[in-house]
mmCIF file of C-alpha atoms in Angstrom:
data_model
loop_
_atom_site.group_PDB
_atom_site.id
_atom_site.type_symbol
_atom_site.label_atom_id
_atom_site.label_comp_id
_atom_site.label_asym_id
_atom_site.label_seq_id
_atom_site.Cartn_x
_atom_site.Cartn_y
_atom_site.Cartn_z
ATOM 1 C CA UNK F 1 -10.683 12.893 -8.534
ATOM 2 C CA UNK F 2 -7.439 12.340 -9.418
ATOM 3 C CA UNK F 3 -7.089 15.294 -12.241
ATOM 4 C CA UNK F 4 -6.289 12.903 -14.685
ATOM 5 C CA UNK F 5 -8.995 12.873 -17.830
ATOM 6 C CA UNK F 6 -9.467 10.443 -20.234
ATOM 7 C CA UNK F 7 -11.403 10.265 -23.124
ATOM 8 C CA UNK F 8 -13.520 8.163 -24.370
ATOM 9 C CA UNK F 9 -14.948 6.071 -21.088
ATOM 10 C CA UNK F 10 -16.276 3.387 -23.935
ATOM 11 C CA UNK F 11 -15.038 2.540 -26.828
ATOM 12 C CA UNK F 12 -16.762 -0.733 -29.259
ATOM 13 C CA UNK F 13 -15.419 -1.087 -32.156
ATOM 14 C CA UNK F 14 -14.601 -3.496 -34.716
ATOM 15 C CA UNK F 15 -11.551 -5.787 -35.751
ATOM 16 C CA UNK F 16 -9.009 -4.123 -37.927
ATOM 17 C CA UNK F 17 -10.115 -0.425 -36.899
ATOM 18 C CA UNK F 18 -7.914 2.031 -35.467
ATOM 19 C CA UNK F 19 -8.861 3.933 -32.586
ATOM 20 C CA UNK F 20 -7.265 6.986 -30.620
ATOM 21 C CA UNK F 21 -7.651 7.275 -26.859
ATOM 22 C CA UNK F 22 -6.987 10.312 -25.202
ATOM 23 C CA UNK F 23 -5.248 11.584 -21.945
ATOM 24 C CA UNK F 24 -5.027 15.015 -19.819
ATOM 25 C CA UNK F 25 -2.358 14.760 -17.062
ATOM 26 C CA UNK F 26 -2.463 16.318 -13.647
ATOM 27 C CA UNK F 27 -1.699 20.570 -13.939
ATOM 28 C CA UNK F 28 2.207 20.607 -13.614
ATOM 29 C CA UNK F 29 2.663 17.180 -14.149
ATOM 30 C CA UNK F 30 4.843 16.708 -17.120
ATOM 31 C CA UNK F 31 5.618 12.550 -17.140
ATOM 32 C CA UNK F 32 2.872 10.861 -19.038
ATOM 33 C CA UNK F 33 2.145 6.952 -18.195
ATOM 34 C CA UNK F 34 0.336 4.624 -20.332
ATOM 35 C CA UNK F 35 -0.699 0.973 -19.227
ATOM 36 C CA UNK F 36 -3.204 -1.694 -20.373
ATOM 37 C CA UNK F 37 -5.438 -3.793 -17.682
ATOM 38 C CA UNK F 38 -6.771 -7.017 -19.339
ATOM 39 C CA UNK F 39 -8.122 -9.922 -17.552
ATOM 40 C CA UNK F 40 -5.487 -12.107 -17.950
ATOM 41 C CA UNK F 41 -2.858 -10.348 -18.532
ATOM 42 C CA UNK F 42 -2.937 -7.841 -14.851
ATOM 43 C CA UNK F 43 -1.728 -4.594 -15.394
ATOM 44 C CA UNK F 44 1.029 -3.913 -18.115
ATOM 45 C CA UNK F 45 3.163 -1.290 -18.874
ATOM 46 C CA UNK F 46 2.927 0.479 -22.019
ATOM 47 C CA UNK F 47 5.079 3.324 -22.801
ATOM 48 C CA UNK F 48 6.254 6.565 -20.560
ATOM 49 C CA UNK F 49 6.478 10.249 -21.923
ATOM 50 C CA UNK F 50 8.567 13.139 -20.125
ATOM 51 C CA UNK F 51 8.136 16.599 -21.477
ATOM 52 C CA UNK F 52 7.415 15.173 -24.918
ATOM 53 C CA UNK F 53 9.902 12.735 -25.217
ATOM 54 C CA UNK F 54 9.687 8.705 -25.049
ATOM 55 C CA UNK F 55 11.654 7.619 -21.277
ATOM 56 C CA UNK F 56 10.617 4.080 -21.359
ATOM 57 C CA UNK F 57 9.251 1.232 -23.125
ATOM 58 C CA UNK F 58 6.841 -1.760 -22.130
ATOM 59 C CA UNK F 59 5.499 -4.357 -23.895
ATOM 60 C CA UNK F 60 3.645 -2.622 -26.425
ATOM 61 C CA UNK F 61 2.837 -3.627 -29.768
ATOM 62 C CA UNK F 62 4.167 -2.754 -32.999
ATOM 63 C CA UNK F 63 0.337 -1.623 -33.700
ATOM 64 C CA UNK F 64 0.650 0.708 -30.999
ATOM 65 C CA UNK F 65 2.008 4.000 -30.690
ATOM 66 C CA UNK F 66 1.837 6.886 -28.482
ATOM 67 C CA UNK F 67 3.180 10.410 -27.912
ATOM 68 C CA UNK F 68 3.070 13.314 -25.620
ATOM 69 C CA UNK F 69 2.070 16.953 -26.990
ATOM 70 C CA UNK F 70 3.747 20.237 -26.601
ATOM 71 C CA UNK F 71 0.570 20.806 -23.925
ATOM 72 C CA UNK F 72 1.649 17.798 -22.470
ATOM 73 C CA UNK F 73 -1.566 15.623 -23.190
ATOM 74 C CA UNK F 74 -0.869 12.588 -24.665
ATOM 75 C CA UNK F 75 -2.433 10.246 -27.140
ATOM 76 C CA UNK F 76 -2.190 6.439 -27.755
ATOM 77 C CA UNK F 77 -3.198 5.109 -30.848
ATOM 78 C CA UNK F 78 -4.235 1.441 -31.876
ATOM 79 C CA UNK F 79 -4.487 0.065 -35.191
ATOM 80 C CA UNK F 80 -5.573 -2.936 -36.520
ATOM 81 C CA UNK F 81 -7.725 -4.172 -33.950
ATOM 82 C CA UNK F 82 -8.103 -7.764 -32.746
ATOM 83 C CA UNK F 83 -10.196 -9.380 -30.429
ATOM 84 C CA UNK F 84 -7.260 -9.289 -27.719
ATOM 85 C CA UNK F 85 -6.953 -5.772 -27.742
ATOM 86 C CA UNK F 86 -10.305 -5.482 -25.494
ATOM 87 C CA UNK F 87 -8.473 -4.142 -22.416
ATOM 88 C CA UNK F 88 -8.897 -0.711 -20.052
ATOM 89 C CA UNK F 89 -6.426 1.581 -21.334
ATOM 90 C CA UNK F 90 -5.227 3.093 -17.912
ATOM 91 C CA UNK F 91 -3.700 6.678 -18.455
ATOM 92 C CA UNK F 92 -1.118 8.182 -15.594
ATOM 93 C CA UNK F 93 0.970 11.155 -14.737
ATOM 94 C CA UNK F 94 3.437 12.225 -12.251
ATOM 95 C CA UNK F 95 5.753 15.442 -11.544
ATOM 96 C CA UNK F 96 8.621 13.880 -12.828
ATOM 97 C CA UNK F 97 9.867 10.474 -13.646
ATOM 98 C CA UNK F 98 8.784 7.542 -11.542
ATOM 99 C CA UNK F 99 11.972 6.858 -10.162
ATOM 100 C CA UNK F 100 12.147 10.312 -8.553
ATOM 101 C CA UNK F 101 9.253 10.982 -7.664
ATOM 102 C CA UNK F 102 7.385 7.425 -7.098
ATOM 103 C CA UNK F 103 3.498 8.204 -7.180
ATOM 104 C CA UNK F 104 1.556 8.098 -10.200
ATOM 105 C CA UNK F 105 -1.683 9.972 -10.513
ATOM 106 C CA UNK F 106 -4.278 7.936 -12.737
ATOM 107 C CA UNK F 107 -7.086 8.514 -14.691
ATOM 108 C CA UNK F 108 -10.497 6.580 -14.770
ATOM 109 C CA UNK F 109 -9.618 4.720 -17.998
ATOM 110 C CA UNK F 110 -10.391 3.774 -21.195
ATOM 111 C CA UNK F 111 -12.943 0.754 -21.419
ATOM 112 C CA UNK F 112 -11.927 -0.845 -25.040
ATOM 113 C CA UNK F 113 -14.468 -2.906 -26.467
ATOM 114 C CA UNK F 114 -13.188 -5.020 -30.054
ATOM 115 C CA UNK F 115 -15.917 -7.287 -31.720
ATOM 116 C CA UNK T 1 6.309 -9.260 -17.367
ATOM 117 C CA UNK T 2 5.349 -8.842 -13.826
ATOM 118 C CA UNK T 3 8.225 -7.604 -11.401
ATOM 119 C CA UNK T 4 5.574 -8.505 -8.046
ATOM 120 C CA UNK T 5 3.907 -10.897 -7.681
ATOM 121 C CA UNK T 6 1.020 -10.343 -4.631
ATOM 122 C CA UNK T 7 -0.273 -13.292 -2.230
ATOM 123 C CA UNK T 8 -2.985 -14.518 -2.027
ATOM 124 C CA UNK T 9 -4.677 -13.996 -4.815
ATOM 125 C CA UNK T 10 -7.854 -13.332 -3.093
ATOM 126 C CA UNK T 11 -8.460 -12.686 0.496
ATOM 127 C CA UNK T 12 -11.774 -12.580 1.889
ATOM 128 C CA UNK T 13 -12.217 -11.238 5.899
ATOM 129 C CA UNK T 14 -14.970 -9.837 7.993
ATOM 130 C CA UNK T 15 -15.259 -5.911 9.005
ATOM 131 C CA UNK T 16 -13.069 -5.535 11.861
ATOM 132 C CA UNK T 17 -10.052 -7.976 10.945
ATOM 133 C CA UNK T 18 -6.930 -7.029 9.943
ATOM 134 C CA UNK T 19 -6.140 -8.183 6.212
ATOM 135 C CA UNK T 20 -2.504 -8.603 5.655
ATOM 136 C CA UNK T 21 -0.842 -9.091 1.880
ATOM 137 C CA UNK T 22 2.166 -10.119 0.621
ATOM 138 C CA UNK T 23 4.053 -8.794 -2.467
ATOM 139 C CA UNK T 24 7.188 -10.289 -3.498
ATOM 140 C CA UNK T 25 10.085 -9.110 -6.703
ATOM 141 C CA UNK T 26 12.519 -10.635 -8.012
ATOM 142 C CA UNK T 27 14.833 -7.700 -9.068
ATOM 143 C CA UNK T 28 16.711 -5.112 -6.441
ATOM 144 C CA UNK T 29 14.605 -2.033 -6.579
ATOM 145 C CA UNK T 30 14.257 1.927 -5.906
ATOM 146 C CA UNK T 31 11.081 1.786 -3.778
ATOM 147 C CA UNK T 32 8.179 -0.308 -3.720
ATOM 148 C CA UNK T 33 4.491 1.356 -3.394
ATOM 149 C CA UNK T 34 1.488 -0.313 -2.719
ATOM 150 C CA UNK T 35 -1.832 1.040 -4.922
ATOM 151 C CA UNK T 36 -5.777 0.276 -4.823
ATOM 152 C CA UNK T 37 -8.621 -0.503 -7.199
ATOM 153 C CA UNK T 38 -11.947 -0.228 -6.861
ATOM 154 C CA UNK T 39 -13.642 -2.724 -9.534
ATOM 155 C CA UNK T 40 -13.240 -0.871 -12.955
ATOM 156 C CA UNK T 41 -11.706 2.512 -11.342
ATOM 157 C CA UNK T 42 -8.274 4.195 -11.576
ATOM 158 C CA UNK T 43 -5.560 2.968 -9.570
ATOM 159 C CA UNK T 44 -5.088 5.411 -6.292
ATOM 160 C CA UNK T 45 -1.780 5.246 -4.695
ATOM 161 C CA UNK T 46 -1.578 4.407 -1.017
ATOM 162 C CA UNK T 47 2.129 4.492 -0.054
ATOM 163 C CA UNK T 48 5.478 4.656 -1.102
ATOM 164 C CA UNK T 49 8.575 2.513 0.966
ATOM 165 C CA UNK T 50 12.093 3.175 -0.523
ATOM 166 C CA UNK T 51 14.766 0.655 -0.855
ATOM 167 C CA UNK T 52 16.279 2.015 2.905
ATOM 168 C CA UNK T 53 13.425 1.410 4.926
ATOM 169 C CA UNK T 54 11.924 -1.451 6.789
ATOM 170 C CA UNK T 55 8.514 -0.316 7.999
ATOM 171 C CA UNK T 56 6.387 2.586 6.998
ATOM 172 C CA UNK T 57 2.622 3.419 8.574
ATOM 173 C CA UNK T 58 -0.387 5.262 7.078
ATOM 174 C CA UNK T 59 -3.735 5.950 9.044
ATOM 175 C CA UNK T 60 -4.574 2.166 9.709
ATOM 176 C CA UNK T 61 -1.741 1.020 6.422
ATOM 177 C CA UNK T 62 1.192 -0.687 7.513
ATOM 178 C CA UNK T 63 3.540 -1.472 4.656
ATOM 179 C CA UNK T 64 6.902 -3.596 5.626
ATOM 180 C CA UNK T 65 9.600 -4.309 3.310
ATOM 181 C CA UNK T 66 12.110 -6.598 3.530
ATOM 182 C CA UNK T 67 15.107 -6.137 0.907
ATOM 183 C CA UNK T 68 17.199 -8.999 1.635
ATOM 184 C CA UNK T 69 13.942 -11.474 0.912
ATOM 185 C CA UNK T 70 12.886 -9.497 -1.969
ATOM 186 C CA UNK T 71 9.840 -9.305 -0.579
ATOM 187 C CA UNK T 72 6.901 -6.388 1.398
ATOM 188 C CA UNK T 73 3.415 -6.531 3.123
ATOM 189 C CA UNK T 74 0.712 -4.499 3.194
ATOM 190 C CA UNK T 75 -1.331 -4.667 6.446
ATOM 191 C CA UNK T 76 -4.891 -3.331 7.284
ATOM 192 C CA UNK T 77 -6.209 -2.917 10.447
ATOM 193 C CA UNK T 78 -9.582 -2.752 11.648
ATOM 194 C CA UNK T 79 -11.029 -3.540 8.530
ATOM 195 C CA UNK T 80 -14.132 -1.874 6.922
ATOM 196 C CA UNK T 81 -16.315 -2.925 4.250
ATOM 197 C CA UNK T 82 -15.616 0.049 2.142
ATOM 198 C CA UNK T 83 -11.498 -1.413 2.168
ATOM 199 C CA UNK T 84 -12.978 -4.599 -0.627
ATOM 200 C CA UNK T 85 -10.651 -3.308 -3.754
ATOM 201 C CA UNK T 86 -7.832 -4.877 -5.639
ATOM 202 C CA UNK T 87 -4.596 -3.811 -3.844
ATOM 203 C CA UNK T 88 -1.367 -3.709 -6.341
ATOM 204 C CA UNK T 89 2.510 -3.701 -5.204
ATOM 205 C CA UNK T 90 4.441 -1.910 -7.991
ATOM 206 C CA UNK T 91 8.432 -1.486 -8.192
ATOM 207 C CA UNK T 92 10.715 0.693 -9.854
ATOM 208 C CA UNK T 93 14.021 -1.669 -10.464
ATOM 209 C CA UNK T 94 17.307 -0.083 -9.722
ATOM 210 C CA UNK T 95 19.453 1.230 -12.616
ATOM 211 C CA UNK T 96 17.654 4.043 -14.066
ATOM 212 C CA UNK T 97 14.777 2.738 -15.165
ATOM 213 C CA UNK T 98 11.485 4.515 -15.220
ATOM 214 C CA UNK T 99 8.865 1.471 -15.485
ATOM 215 C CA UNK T 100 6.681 1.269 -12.370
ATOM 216 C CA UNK T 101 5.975 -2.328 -13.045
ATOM 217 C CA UNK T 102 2.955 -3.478 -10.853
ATOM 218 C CA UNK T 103 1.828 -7.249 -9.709
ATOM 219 C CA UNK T 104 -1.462 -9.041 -10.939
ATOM 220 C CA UNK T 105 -3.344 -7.613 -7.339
ATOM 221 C CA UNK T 106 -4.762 -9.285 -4.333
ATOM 222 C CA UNK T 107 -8.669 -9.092 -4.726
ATOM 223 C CA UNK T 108 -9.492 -8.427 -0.906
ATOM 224 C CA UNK T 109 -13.217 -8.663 -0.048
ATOM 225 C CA UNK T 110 -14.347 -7.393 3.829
ATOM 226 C CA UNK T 111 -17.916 -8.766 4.609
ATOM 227 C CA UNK T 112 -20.084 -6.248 6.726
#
């Protein structure tokens, strides 16, 4: 167990819905890591959060957005849902940013169904 | 866009064997780690090489890297069934930035 939750497991839904997926870092760990796992695509990098604030950017989509709470959990959002967008969402946290501290903690994902 | 790229692909042994993959980047870089997958798990982190080292050793892990080839391995020794999992090589480029950008995986499967 890595201490990383995320919420939902599963997700179906349907094209042109908006969903919100969930994340819990590790106790005391304050950067937040977002990436999305498709078939085809490997692993990408989505969007990193330190203490709140945006640190980096990744290929994500204009119909995606993120952000870290004041409790440090962190949400991403996706709206208008295509077909494409069927990925697990992988969640991650660290102590600080990756490039000082190197490992990243991750969660057991977020399997996104779109029909 | 992928920073490492991991060879082969797929790699497919028998218990006992050692399984030995390749990662190479294309960009001067921080560190380099090296992560697992079980099919459809979370990624777990299995070590961590900075930009000033050559050789680093975990348990029966040997990771190399080789900055002047742009380029690391990941060996395995002794083998087990229970090592079949995706195995990722992720960088952190030089200059600040805080992407951990990881390669598309070798798939390594260890036949009992």
């Amino acid at each position: 167990d890595s201490g990383v939750t995320q919420t939902p497991k599963h997700l179906i839904t349907a094209t042109g819905q908006r969903v919100t997926l969930r994340c819990s870092p590790r106790s005391g760990d304050l950067s937040v890591y977002w990436y999305q796992q498709s078939l085809d695509q490997g692993l990408q990098f989505l969007i990193q959060y330190y203490n709140g604030e945006e640190r980096a950017k990744g290929n994500i989509l204009e119909r995606f957005s993120a952000q870290q709470f004041p409790d440090l959990h962190s949400e991403l959002n996706l709206s208008s849902l295509e077909l494409g967008d069927s990925a697990l969402y992988f969640c991650a946290s660290s102590v600080g940013p990756a490039g000082n501290t190197g490992e990243l903690f991750f969660g057991e994902g977020s399997r996104l169904t779109v029909l | 866009s992928q920073q490492g790229e991991e060879d082969p692909q797929a790699l497919s042994i028998q218990e006992g064997e050692n399984a030995t993959m390749n990662c190479s980047y294309k960009t001067s870089i921080n560190n380099l780690q090296w992560y697992r997958q079980n099919s459809g798990r979370g990624l777990v982190h299995l070590i961590l090489i900075r930009s000033n080292e050559r050789e680093k050793h975990s348990g029966r892990l040997r990771v190399t890297l080789d900055t002047s080839k742009k380029s690391s391995s990941l060996l395995i020794t002794a083998s087990r069934a229970a090592d079949t999992a995706s195995y990722f090589c992720a960088t952190i480029t030089q200059g600040g930035s805080e992407k951990l950008v990881f390669g598309k995986g070798t798939k390594l499967t260890v036949n009992p």
